[in-house]
XYZ file of N, CA and C in Angstrom:
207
model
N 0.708 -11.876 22.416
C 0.893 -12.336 21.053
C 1.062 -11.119 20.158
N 1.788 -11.228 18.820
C 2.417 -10.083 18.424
C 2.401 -10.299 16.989
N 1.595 -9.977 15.849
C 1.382 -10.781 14.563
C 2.293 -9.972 13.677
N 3.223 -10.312 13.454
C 4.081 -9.465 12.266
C 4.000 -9.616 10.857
N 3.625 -9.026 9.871
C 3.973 -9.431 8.646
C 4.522 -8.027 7.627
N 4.826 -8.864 6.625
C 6.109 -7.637 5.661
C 5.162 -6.000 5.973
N 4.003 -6.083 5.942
C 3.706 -4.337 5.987
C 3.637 -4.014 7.385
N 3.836 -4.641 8.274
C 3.511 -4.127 9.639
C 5.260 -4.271 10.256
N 6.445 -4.681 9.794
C 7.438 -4.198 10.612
C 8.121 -3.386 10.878
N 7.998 -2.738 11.830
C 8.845 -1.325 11.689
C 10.311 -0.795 12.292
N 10.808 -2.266 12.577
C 12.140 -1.740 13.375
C 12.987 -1.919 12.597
N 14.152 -0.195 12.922
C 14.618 -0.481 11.683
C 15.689 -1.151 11.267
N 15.922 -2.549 12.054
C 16.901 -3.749 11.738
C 16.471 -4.375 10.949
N 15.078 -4.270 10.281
C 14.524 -5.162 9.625
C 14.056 -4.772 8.605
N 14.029 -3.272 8.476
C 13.185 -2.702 6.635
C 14.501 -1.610 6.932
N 14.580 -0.977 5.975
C 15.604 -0.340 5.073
C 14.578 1.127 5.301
N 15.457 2.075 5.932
C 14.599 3.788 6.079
C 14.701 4.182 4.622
N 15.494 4.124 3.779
C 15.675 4.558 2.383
C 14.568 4.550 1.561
N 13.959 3.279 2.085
C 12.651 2.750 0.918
C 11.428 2.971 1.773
N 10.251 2.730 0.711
C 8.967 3.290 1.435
C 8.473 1.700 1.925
N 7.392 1.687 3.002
C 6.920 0.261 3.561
C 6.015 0.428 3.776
N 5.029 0.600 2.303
C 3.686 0.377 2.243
C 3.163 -0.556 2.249
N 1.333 -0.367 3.179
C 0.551 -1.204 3.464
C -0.593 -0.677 2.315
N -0.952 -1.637 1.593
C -2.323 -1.342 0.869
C -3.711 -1.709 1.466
N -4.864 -1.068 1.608
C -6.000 -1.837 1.106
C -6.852 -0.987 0.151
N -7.392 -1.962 -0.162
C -8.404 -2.109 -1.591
C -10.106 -2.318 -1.232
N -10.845 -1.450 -2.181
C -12.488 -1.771 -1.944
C -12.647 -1.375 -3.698
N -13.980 -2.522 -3.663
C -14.704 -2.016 -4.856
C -16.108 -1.684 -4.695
N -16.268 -0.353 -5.267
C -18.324 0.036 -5.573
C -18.606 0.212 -6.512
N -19.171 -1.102 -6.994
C -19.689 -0.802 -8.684
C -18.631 -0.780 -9.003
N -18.285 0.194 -10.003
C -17.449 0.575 -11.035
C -16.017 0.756 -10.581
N -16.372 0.972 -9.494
C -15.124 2.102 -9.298
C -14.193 1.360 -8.212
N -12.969 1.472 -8.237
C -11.543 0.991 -7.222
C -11.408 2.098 -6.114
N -11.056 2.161 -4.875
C -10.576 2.782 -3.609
C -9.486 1.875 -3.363
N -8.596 2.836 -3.079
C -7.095 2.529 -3.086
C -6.559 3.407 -1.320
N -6.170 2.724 -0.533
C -5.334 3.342 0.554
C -3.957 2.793 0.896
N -3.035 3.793 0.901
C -1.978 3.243 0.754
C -1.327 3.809 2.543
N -0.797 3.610 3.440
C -0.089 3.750 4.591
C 1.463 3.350 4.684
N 2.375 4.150 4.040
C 3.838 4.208 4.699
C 4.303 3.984 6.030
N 4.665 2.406 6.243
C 4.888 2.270 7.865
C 6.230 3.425 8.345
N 6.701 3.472 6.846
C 8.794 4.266 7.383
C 8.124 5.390 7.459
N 7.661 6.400 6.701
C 7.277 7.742 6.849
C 5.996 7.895 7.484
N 4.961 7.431 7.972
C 3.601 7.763 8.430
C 2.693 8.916 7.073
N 3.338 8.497 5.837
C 2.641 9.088 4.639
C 1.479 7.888 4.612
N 0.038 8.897 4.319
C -1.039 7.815 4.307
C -1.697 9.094 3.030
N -2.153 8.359 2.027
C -3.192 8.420 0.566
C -4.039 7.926 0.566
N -5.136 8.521 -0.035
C -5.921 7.709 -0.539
C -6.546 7.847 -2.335
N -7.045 7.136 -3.158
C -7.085 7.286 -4.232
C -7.953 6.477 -5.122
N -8.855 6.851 -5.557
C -10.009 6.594 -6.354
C -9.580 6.635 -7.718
N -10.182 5.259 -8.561
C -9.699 4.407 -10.055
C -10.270 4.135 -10.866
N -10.799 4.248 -11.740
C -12.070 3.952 -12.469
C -11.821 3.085 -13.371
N -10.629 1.978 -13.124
C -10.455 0.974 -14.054
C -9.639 0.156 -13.505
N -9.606 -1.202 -13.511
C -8.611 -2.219 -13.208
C -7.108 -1.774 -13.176
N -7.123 -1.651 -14.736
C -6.013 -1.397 -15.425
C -5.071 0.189 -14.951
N -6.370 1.042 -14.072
C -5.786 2.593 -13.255
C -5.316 1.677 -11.641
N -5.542 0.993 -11.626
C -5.342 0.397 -10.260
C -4.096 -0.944 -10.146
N -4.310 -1.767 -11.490
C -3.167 -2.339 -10.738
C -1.626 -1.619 -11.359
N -1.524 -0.410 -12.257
C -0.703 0.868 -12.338
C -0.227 0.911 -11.093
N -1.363 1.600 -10.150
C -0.626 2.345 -8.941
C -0.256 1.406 -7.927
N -0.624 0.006 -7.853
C -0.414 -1.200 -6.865
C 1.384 -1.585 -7.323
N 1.470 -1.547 -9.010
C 2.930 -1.479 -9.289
C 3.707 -0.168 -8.748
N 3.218 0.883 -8.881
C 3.977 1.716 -9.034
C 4.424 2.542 -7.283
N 3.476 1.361 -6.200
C 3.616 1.968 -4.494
C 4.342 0.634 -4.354
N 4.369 -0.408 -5.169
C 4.837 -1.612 -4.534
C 4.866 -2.188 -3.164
N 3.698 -2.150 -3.272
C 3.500 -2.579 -1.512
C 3.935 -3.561 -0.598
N 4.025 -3.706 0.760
C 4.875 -4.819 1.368
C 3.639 -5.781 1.658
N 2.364 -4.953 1.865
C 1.277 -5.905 2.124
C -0.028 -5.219 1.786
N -0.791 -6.221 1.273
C -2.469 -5.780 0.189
C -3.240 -6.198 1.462
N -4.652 -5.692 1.960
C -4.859 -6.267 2.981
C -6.364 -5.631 2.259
């Protein structure tokens, strides 16, 4: 069995090498947002700490991710 979804495909008949095919996940402590972002096309992986909603769903627009997990 083989579970595919938009952030996990990587062949490239099916996503575009041009564009990035980020996977997000998200944690909250207290106050504060943790942000990891994983590029399935490039193997670029971030990570990034938010100290506000409003700093976080910024960078969720601005990686446009294929999948929030």
């Amino acid at each position: 069995v083989r579970i595919v979804t938009p952030g996990t495909v990587i062949s490239s008949s099916l996503i575009s090498e041009k564009s990035n095919n980020f996977i997000v996940a998200l944690a909250q402590v207290g106050s504060i947002f943790g942000l990891a972002a994983c590029d399935i096309t490039t193997a670029s992986f971030r990570v990034i700490e938010l100290e506000s909603e409003h700093e976080l769903l910024d960078e969720i627009y601005r990686l446009a991710p294929s999948e929030i997990v």
